[in-house]
Amino acid sequence: MKPPEVLDALARADLTRLGFRDADAADCRALIASLADAPERFSRVVDLAGKLHARIGDFFSEDLPVRDDGGLASFEEGLVTLLALVAVSAPVHEAYVARGIASEAAWRSLADLGQQVHVFREIFGFFGLCSQTWCVANFTGRHLWLGRLQFTLEQAEAAGEYACGIHIPESGPLTPSLVDESLAAARYLVPRTYPEYPVTDFVLHSWMLDPDLMACLEPESNLARFARRFRLLGGSEPGLHDALFFIFQKEPRLQPLDLSALPRDSSLRRAALSRPLEELRVASGRLVT
């Protein structure tokens, strides 16, 4: 993308459709306006926007043009990535529509960008983005936000096989009826949207599948009922960071943290703190119900 194209795309971008809350949209517009006095930043945005535009439809490349380095990328890098993603949002939307996704559903999927900006503000208290790897991968067109859940087209472990990853945005209760609706939509749309990549499984990789944590919740709680939809695949990894980030909205790699001061203001948080938080695990499961 040429500099004038990027400027025009940023000026035309519909931040509301991209999921930006009012405060975040205002800050993003101010950031766009500031590019006139920040030629080095603008040059980086143009370069990255060009790379992102070239990767639309390239769902599985590991050669991402930007990464968040495990949460350690600078806030400046996050802002550059954010602007580049906004600049390519229209052609990514067009790619979704070309695959048969309705226009509004395509914008809903792209609205995860605004959701990630919102999460950033919830954690740090100001405008920015720290989930660059996630957003850049999804702006290839591999991501669908269908009702309560999100879904990503992914390569399976076996060569030539594909899976659909399930993700849970922070957007309200995880009620069984809403989950059922999302799963039904995904089972219908995913194979029709990506027919050249036949999906064999729906999988979840999450702290929500830690059996010890789920055992601390009421069996009929939304989270416990959701976890029972999956059969564990074996193996797990340390989940301290995920617990702090997703349960307590803290990013320990970028901000000071006093574990003894974590709140116990919900049943989930109380359950997480009922044993050493360092023991929480992230596991993988296959959807069975």
PDB file of N, CA, C and O in Angstrom, residues 31-92:
ATOM      1  N   LEU A  31      -4.636   9.595  17.339  1.00  0.00           N
ATOM      2  CA  LEU A  31      -3.381   8.970  16.924  1.00  0.00           C
ATOM      3  C   LEU A  31      -3.196   9.085  15.417  1.00  0.00           C
ATOM      4  O   LEU A  31      -2.093   9.390  14.938  1.00  0.00           O
ATOM      5  N   ILE A  32      -4.272   8.872  14.665  1.00  0.00           N
ATOM      6  CA  ILE A  32      -4.200   9.012  13.211  1.00  0.00           C
ATOM      7  C   ILE A  32      -3.832  10.450  12.832  1.00  0.00           C
ATOM      8  O   ILE A  32      -2.980  10.682  11.969  1.00  0.00           O
ATOM      9  N   ALA A  33      -4.457  11.425  13.495  1.00  0.00           N
ATOM     10  CA  ALA A  33      -4.164  12.829  13.200  1.00  0.00           C
ATOM     11  C   ALA A  33      -2.719  13.187  13.511  1.00  0.00           C
ATOM     12  O   ALA A  33      -2.118  14.035  12.839  1.00  0.00           O
ATOM     13  N   SER A  34      -2.147  12.515  14.513  1.00  0.00           N
ATOM     14  CA  SER A  34      -0.777  12.837  14.923  1.00  0.00           C
ATOM     15  C   SER A  34       0.268  12.344  13.934  1.00  0.00           C
ATOM     16  O   SER A  34       1.445  12.734  14.027  1.00  0.00           O
ATOM     17  N   LEU A  35      -0.122  11.495  12.989  1.00  0.00           N
ATOM     18  CA  LEU A  35       0.848  10.958  12.036  1.00  0.00           C
ATOM     19  C   LEU A  35       1.476  12.046  11.175  1.00  0.00           C
ATOM     20  O   LEU A  35       2.599  11.890  10.685  1.00  0.00           O
ATOM     21  N   ALA A  36       0.766  13.145  10.990  1.00  0.00           N
ATOM     22  CA  ALA A  36       1.316  14.252  10.201  1.00  0.00           C
ATOM     23  C   ALA A  36       2.593  14.804  10.825  1.00  0.00           C
ATOM     24  O   ALA A  36       3.457  15.338  10.117  1.00  0.00           O
ATOM     25  N   ASP A  37       2.724  14.657  12.133  1.00  0.00           N
ATOM     26  CA  ASP A  37       3.909  15.156  12.836  1.00  0.00           C
ATOM     27  C   ASP A  37       4.813  14.028  13.302  1.00  0.00           C
ATOM     28  O   ASP A  37       5.719  14.242  14.116  1.00  0.00           O
ATOM     29  N   ALA A  38       4.575  12.820  12.792  1.00  0.00           N
ATOM     30  CA  ALA A  38       5.378  11.656  13.203  1.00  0.00           C
ATOM     31  C   ALA A  38       5.748  10.849  11.968  1.00  0.00           C
ATOM     32  O   ALA A  38       5.253   9.737  11.764  1.00  0.00           O
ATOM     33  N   PRO A  39       6.630  11.384  11.109  1.00  0.00           N
ATOM     34  CA  PRO A  39       6.934  10.702   9.839  1.00  0.00           C
ATOM     35  C   PRO A  39       7.555   9.317  10.020  1.00  0.00           C
ATOM     36  O   PRO A  39       7.304   8.421   9.210  1.00  0.00           O
ATOM     37  N   GLU A  40       8.358   9.128  11.066  1.00  0.00           N
ATOM     38  CA  GLU A  40       8.977   7.816  11.269  1.00  0.00           C
ATOM     39  C   GLU A  40       7.920   6.776  11.612  1.00  0.00           C
ATOM     40  O   GLU A  40       7.937   5.654  11.079  1.00  0.00           O
ATOM     41  N   ARG A  41       6.991   7.134  12.482  1.00  0.00           N
ATOM     42  CA  ARG A  41       5.907   6.215  12.828  1.00  0.00           C
ATOM     43  C   ARG A  41       5.048   5.924  11.597  1.00  0.00           C
ATOM     44  O   ARG A  41       4.691   4.769  11.345  1.00  0.00           O
ATOM     45  N   PHE A  42       4.719   6.962  10.833  1.00  0.00           N
ATOM     46  CA  PHE A  42       3.882   6.764   9.652  1.00  0.00           C
ATOM     47  C   PHE A  42       4.570   5.853   8.646  1.00  0.00           C
ATOM     48  O   PHE A  42       3.930   4.983   8.038  1.00  0.00           O
ATOM     49  N   SER A  43       5.877   5.999   8.481  1.00  0.00           N
ATOM     50  CA  SER A  43       6.617   5.143   7.562  1.00  0.00           C
ATOM     51  C   SER A  43       6.514   3.690   7.989  1.00  0.00           C
ATOM     52  O   SER A  43       6.343   2.794   7.145  1.00  0.00           O
ATOM     53  N   ARG A  44       6.588   3.429   9.271  1.00  0.00           N
ATOM     54  CA  ARG A  44       6.469   2.061   9.778  1.00  0.00           C
ATOM     55  C   ARG A  44       5.053   1.526   9.573  1.00  0.00           C
ATOM     56  O   ARG A  44       4.860   0.348   9.261  1.00  0.00           O
ATOM     57  N   VAL A  45       4.050   2.384   9.762  1.00  0.00           N
ATOM     58  CA  VAL A  45       2.666   1.964   9.530  1.00  0.00           C
ATOM     59  C   VAL A  45       2.470   1.585   8.066  1.00  0.00           C
ATOM     60  O   VAL A  45       1.857   0.550   7.758  1.00  0.00           O
ATOM     61  N   VAL A  46       2.973   2.398   7.152  1.00  0.00           N
ATOM     62  CA  VAL A  46       2.828   2.113   5.723  1.00  0.00           C
ATOM     63  C   VAL A  46       3.502   0.797   5.369  1.00  0.00           C
ATOM     64  O   VAL A  46       2.935  -0.040   4.647  1.00  0.00           O
ATOM     65  N   ASP A  47       4.712   0.598   5.879  1.00  0.00           N
ATOM     66  CA  ASP A  47       5.436  -0.638   5.584  1.00  0.00           C
ATOM     67  C   ASP A  47       4.678  -1.860   6.097  1.00  0.00           C
ATOM     68  O   ASP A  47       4.514  -2.857   5.375  1.00  0.00           O
ATOM     69  N   LEU A  48       4.178  -1.783   7.332  1.00  0.00           N
ATOM     70  CA  LEU A  48       3.468  -2.919   7.905  1.00  0.00           C
ATOM     71  C   LEU A  48       2.125  -3.143   7.219  1.00  0.00           C
ATOM     72  O   LEU A  48       1.728  -4.289   6.968  1.00  0.00           O
ATOM     73  N   ALA A  49       1.424  -2.069   6.879  1.00  0.00           N
ATOM     74  CA  ALA A  49       0.140  -2.215   6.183  1.00  0.00           C
ATOM     75  C   ALA A  49       0.326  -2.942   4.857  1.00  0.00           C
ATOM     76  O   ALA A  49      -0.493  -3.789   4.486  1.00  0.00           O
ATOM     77  N   GLY A  50       1.401  -2.644   4.160  1.00  0.00           N
ATOM     78  CA  GLY A  50       1.676  -3.338   2.915  1.00  0.00           C
ATOM     79  C   GLY A  50       1.894  -4.821   3.127  1.00  0.00           C
ATOM     80  O   GLY A  50       1.405  -5.656   2.354  1.00  0.00           O
ATOM     81  N   LYS A  51       2.619  -5.171   4.171  1.00  0.00           N
ATOM     82  CA  LYS A  51       2.870  -6.587   4.470  1.00  0.00           C
ATOM     83  C   LYS A  51       1.581  -7.301   4.882  1.00  0.00           C
ATOM     84  O   LYS A  51       1.342  -8.443   4.480  1.00  0.00           O
ATOM     85  N   LEU A  52       0.756  -6.622   5.670  1.00  0.00           N
ATOM     86  CA  LEU A  52      -0.509  -7.236   6.089  1.00  0.00           C
ATOM     87  C   LEU A  52      -1.438  -7.427   4.898  1.00  0.00           C
ATOM     88  O   LEU A  52      -2.125  -8.447   4.793  1.00  0.00           O
ATOM     89  N   HIS A  53      -1.471  -6.449   4.015  1.00  0.00           N
ATOM     90  CA  HIS A  53      -2.326  -6.547   2.835  1.00  0.00           C
ATOM     91  C   HIS A  53      -1.906  -7.734   1.979  1.00  0.00           C
ATOM     92  O   HIS A  53      -2.762  -8.480   1.464  1.00  0.00           O
ATOM     93  N   ALA A  54      -0.606  -7.956   1.850  1.00  0.00           N
ATOM     94  CA  ALA A  54      -0.100  -9.057   1.026  1.00  0.00           C
ATOM     95  C   ALA A  54      -0.407 -10.415   1.645  1.00  0.00           C
ATOM     96  O   ALA A  54      -0.420 -11.430   0.935  1.00  0.00           O
ATOM     97  N   ARG A  55      -0.683 -10.461   2.960  1.00  0.00           N
ATOM     98  CA  ARG A  55      -0.891 -11.732   3.655  1.00  0.00           C
ATOM     99  C   ARG A  55      -2.367 -12.115   3.767  1.00  0.00           C
ATOM    100  O   ARG A  55      -2.687 -13.161   4.322  1.00  0.00           O
ATOM    101  N   ILE A  56      -3.268 -11.287   3.277  1.00  0.00           N
ATOM    102  CA  ILE A  56      -4.692 -11.635   3.340  1.00  0.00           C
ATOM    103  C   ILE A  56      -4.921 -12.953   2.600  1.00  0.00           C
ATOM    104  O   ILE A  56      -4.523 -13.106   1.447  1.00  0.00           O
ATOM    105  N   GLY A  57      -5.537 -13.907   3.285  1.00  0.00           N
ATOM    106  CA  GLY A  57      -5.770 -15.228   2.701  1.00  0.00           C
ATOM    107  C   GLY A  57      -4.665 -16.226   2.971  1.00  0.00           C
ATOM    108  O   GLY A  57      -4.831 -17.422   2.722  1.00  0.00           O
ATOM    109  N   ASP A  58      -3.530 -15.765   3.502  1.00  0.00           N
ATOM    110  CA  ASP A  58      -2.417 -16.658   3.850  1.00  0.00           C
ATOM    111  C   ASP A  58      -2.579 -17.028   5.316  1.00  0.00           C
ATOM    112  O   ASP A  58      -1.978 -16.426   6.202  1.00  0.00           O
ATOM    113  N   PHE A  59      -3.389 -18.044   5.597  1.00  0.00           N
ATOM    114  CA  PHE A  59      -3.848 -18.317   6.955  1.00  0.00           C
ATOM    115  C   PHE A  59      -2.810 -18.948   7.872  1.00  0.00           C
ATOM    116  O   PHE A  59      -2.896 -18.812   9.092  1.00  0.00           O
ATOM    117  N   PHE A  60      -1.838 -19.643   7.319  1.00  0.00           N
ATOM    118  CA  PHE A  60      -1.013 -20.500   8.160  1.00  0.00           C
ATOM    119  C   PHE A  60       0.473 -20.152   8.177  1.00  0.00           C
ATOM    120  O   PHE A  60       1.269 -20.880   8.755  1.00  0.00           O
ATOM    121  N   SER A  61       0.863 -19.073   7.555  1.00  0.00           N
ATOM    122  CA  SER A  61       2.278 -18.710   7.539  1.00  0.00           C
ATOM    123  C   SER A  61       2.762 -18.380   8.943  1.00  0.00           C
ATOM    124  O   SER A  61       2.130 -17.628   9.689  1.00  0.00           O
ATOM    125  N   GLU A  62       3.897 -18.952   9.311  1.00  0.00           N
ATOM    126  CA  GLU A  62       4.509 -18.646  10.602  1.00  0.00           C
ATOM    127  C   GLU A  62       5.367 -17.394  10.521  1.00  0.00           C
ATOM    128  O   GLU A  62       5.835 -16.888  11.537  1.00  0.00           O
ATOM    129  N   ASP A  63       5.592 -16.901   9.324  1.00  0.00           N
ATOM    130  CA  ASP A  63       6.448 -15.739   9.126  1.00  0.00           C
ATOM    131  C   ASP A  63       5.624 -14.465   9.276  1.00  0.00           C
ATOM    132  O   ASP A  63       5.399 -13.721   8.327  1.00  0.00           O
ATOM    133  N   LEU A  64       5.136 -14.225  10.501  1.00  0.00           N
ATOM    134  CA  LEU A  64       4.325 -13.039  10.748  1.00  0.00           C
ATOM    135  C   LEU A  64       5.184 -11.783  10.663  1.00  0.00           C
ATOM    136  O   LEU A  64       6.327 -11.772  11.139  1.00  0.00           O
ATOM    137  N   PRO A  65       4.666 -10.716  10.083  1.00  0.00           N
ATOM    138  CA  PRO A  65       5.455  -9.482   9.972  1.00  0.00           C
ATOM    139  C   PRO A  65       5.611  -8.743  11.287  1.00  0.00           C
ATOM    140  O   PRO A  65       6.384  -7.790  11.378  1.00  0.00           O
ATOM    141  N   VAL A  66       4.862  -9.141  12.300  1.00  0.00           N
ATOM    142  CA  VAL A  66       4.996  -8.521  13.613  1.00  0.00           C
ATOM    143  C   VAL A  66       4.563  -9.532  14.656  1.00  0.00           C
ATOM    144  O   VAL A  66       3.687 -10.357  14.426  1.00  0.00           O
ATOM    145  N   ARG A  67       5.190  -9.506  15.808  1.00  0.00           N
ATOM    146  CA  ARG A  67       4.825 -10.366  16.931  1.00  0.00           C
ATOM    147  C   ARG A  67       4.828  -9.530  18.201  1.00  0.00           C
ATOM    148  O   ARG A  67       5.475  -8.479  18.274  1.00  0.00           O
ATOM    149  N   ASP A  68       4.094 -10.014  19.201  1.00  0.00           N
ATOM    150  CA  ASP A  68       4.091  -9.280  20.462  1.00  0.00           C
ATOM    151  C   ASP A  68       5.157  -9.796  21.417  1.00  0.00           C
ATOM    152  O   ASP A  68       5.241  -9.361  22.562  1.00  0.00           O
ATOM    153  N   ASP A  69       6.002 -10.723  20.953  1.00  0.00           N
ATOM    154  CA  ASP A  69       7.147 -11.194  21.740  1.00  0.00           C
ATOM    155  C   ASP A  69       6.733 -11.632  23.134  1.00  0.00           C
ATOM    156  O   ASP A  69       7.353 -11.259  24.136  1.00  0.00           O
ATOM    157  N   GLY A  70       5.696 -12.448  23.194  1.00  0.00           N
ATOM    158  CA  GLY A  70       5.253 -12.953  24.483  1.00  0.00           C
ATOM    159  C   GLY A  70       4.790 -11.872  25.429  1.00  0.00           C
ATOM    160  O   GLY A  70       4.902 -11.994  26.650  1.00  0.00           O
ATOM    161  N   GLY A  71       4.257 -10.791  24.882  1.00  0.00           N
ATOM    162  CA  GLY A  71       3.774  -9.705  25.723  1.00  0.00           C
ATOM    163  C   GLY A  71       4.809  -8.648  26.017  1.00  0.00           C
ATOM    164  O   GLY A  71       4.530  -7.674  26.719  1.00  0.00           O
ATOM    165  N   LEU A  72       6.018  -8.795  25.457  1.00  0.00           N
ATOM    166  CA  LEU A  72       7.097  -7.871  25.797  1.00  0.00           C
ATOM    167  C   LEU A  72       7.353  -6.811  24.734  1.00  0.00           C
ATOM    168  O   LEU A  72       8.275  -6.012  24.877  1.00  0.00           O
ATOM    169  N   ALA A  73       6.585  -6.811  23.662  1.00  0.00           N
ATOM    170  CA  ALA A  73       6.746  -5.767  22.658  1.00  0.00           C
ATOM    171  C   ALA A  73       6.410  -4.409  23.270  1.00  0.00           C
ATOM    172  O   ALA A  73       5.601  -4.294  24.183  1.00  0.00           O
ATOM    173  N   SER A  74       7.042  -3.371  22.752  1.00  0.00           N
ATOM    174  CA  SER A  74       6.820  -2.047  23.308  1.00  0.00           C
ATOM    175  C   SER A  74       5.428  -1.540  22.976  1.00  0.00           C
ATOM    176  O   SER A  74       4.789  -1.988  22.018  1.00  0.00           O
ATOM    177  N   PHE A  75       4.946  -0.590  23.776  1.00  0.00           N
ATOM    178  CA  PHE A  75       3.649   0.013  23.500  1.00  0.00           C
ATOM    179  C   PHE A  75       3.666   0.731  22.151  1.00  0.00           C
ATOM    180  O   PHE A  75       2.657   0.773  21.458  1.00  0.00           O
ATOM    181  N   GLU A  76       4.805   1.285  21.759  1.00  0.00           N
ATOM    182  CA  GLU A  76       4.919   1.941  20.460  1.00  0.00           C
ATOM    183  C   GLU A  76       4.676   0.938  19.337  1.00  0.00           C
ATOM    184  O   GLU A  76       3.966   1.238  18.369  1.00  0.00           O
ATOM    185  N   GLU A  77       5.250  -0.231  19.451  1.00  0.00           N
ATOM    186  CA  GLU A  77       5.020  -1.259  18.435  1.00  0.00           C
ATOM    187  C   GLU A  77       3.548  -1.622  18.351  1.00  0.00           C
ATOM    188  O   GLU A  77       3.012  -1.886  17.267  1.00  0.00           O
ATOM    189  N   GLY A  78       2.878  -1.655  19.491  1.00  0.00           N
ATOM    190  CA  GLY A  78       1.453  -1.946  19.491  1.00  0.00           C
ATOM    191  C   GLY A  78       0.655  -0.901  18.745  1.00  0.00           C
ATOM    192  O   GLY A  78      -0.287  -1.225  18.010  1.00  0.00           O
ATOM    193  N   LEU A  79       1.018   0.371  18.907  1.00  0.00           N
ATOM    194  CA  LEU A  79       0.300   1.440  18.216  1.00  0.00           C
ATOM    195  C   LEU A  79       0.504   1.373  16.707  1.00  0.00           C
ATOM    196  O   LEU A  79      -0.433   1.578  15.929  1.00  0.00           O
ATOM    197  N   VAL A  80       1.729   1.092  16.286  1.00  0.00           N
ATOM    198  CA  VAL A  80       2.008   0.962  14.850  1.00  0.00           C
ATOM    199  C   VAL A  80       1.196  -0.192  14.266  1.00  0.00           C
ATOM    200  O   VAL A  80       0.571  -0.065  13.206  1.00  0.00           O
ATOM    201  N   THR A  81       1.194  -1.316  14.965  1.00  0.00           N
ATOM    202  CA  THR A  81       0.430  -2.468  14.490  1.00  0.00           C
ATOM    203  C   THR A  81      -1.055  -2.147  14.420  1.00  0.00           C
ATOM    204  O   THR A  81      -1.745  -2.511  13.459  1.00  0.00           O
ATOM    205  N   LEU A  82      -1.562  -1.475  15.438  1.00  0.00           N
ATOM    206  CA  LEU A  82      -2.978  -1.118  15.472  1.00  0.00           C
ATOM    207  C   LEU A  82      -3.360  -0.282  14.261  1.00  0.00           C
ATOM    208  O   LEU A  82      -4.367  -0.557  13.581  1.00  0.00           O
ATOM    209  N   LEU A  83      -2.576   0.736  13.944  1.00  0.00           N
ATOM    210  CA  LEU A  83      -2.890   1.592  12.801  1.00  0.00           C
ATOM    211  C   LEU A  83      -2.815   0.817  11.493  1.00  0.00           C
ATOM    212  O   LEU A  83      -3.651   1.013  10.595  1.00  0.00           O
ATOM    213  N   ALA A  84      -1.839  -0.069  11.363  1.00  0.00           N
ATOM    214  CA  ALA A  84      -1.725  -0.860  10.135  1.00  0.00           C
ATOM    215  C   ALA A  84      -2.927  -1.789   9.972  1.00  0.00           C
ATOM    216  O   ALA A  84      -3.438  -1.976   8.863  1.00  0.00           O
ATOM    217  N   LEU A  85      -3.394  -2.358  11.071  1.00  0.00           N
ATOM    218  CA  LEU A  85      -4.567  -3.225  11.015  1.00  0.00           C
ATOM    219  C   LEU A  85      -5.812  -2.430  10.610  1.00  0.00           C
ATOM    220  O   LEU A  85      -6.621  -2.897   9.793  1.00  0.00           O
ATOM    221  N   VAL A  86      -5.981  -1.249  11.168  1.00  0.00           N
ATOM    222  CA  VAL A  86      -7.113  -0.403  10.779  1.00  0.00           C
ATOM    223  C   VAL A  86      -7.034  -0.088   9.286  1.00  0.00           C
ATOM    224  O   VAL A  86      -8.048  -0.113   8.574  1.00  0.00           O
ATOM    225  N   ALA A  87      -5.824   0.179   8.799  1.00  0.00           N
ATOM    226  CA  ALA A  87      -5.648   0.567   7.401  1.00  0.00           C
ATOM    227  C   ALA A  87      -6.033  -0.551   6.432  1.00  0.00           C
ATOM    228  O   ALA A  87      -6.489  -0.279   5.312  1.00  0.00           O
ATOM    229  N   VAL A  88      -5.867  -1.819   6.844  1.00  0.00           N
ATOM    230  CA  VAL A  88      -6.180  -2.929   5.924  1.00  0.00           C
ATOM    231  C   VAL A  88      -7.538  -3.564   6.219  1.00  0.00           C
ATOM    232  O   VAL A  88      -7.902  -4.559   5.600  1.00  0.00           O
ATOM    233  N   SER A  89      -8.303  -2.993   7.134  1.00  0.00           N
ATOM    234  CA  SER A  89      -9.565  -3.620   7.537  1.00  0.00           C
ATOM    235  C   SER A  89     -10.548  -3.753   6.375  1.00  0.00           C
ATOM    236  O   SER A  89     -11.262  -4.760   6.264  1.00  0.00           O
ATOM    237  N   ALA A  90     -10.612  -2.756   5.488  1.00  0.00           N
ATOM    238  CA  ALA A  90     -11.556  -2.824   4.371  1.00  0.00           C
ATOM    239  C   ALA A  90     -11.236  -3.977   3.420  1.00  0.00           C
ATOM    240  O   ALA A  90     -12.133  -4.750   3.064  1.00  0.00           O
ATOM    241  N   PRO A  91      -9.989  -4.145   2.965  1.00  0.00           N
ATOM    242  CA  PRO A  91      -9.721  -5.296   2.091  1.00  0.00           C
ATOM    243  C   PRO A  91      -9.865  -6.646   2.796  1.00  0.00           C
ATOM    244  O   PRO A  91     -10.228  -7.637   2.139  1.00  0.00           O
ATOM    245  N   VAL A  92      -9.614  -6.710   4.108  1.00  0.00           N
ATOM    246  CA  VAL A  92      -9.866  -7.962   4.817  1.00  0.00           C
ATOM    247  C   VAL A  92     -11.366  -8.254   4.826  1.00  0.00           C
ATOM    248  O   VAL A  92     -11.804  -9.388   4.615  1.00  0.00           O
TER     249      VAL A  92
END
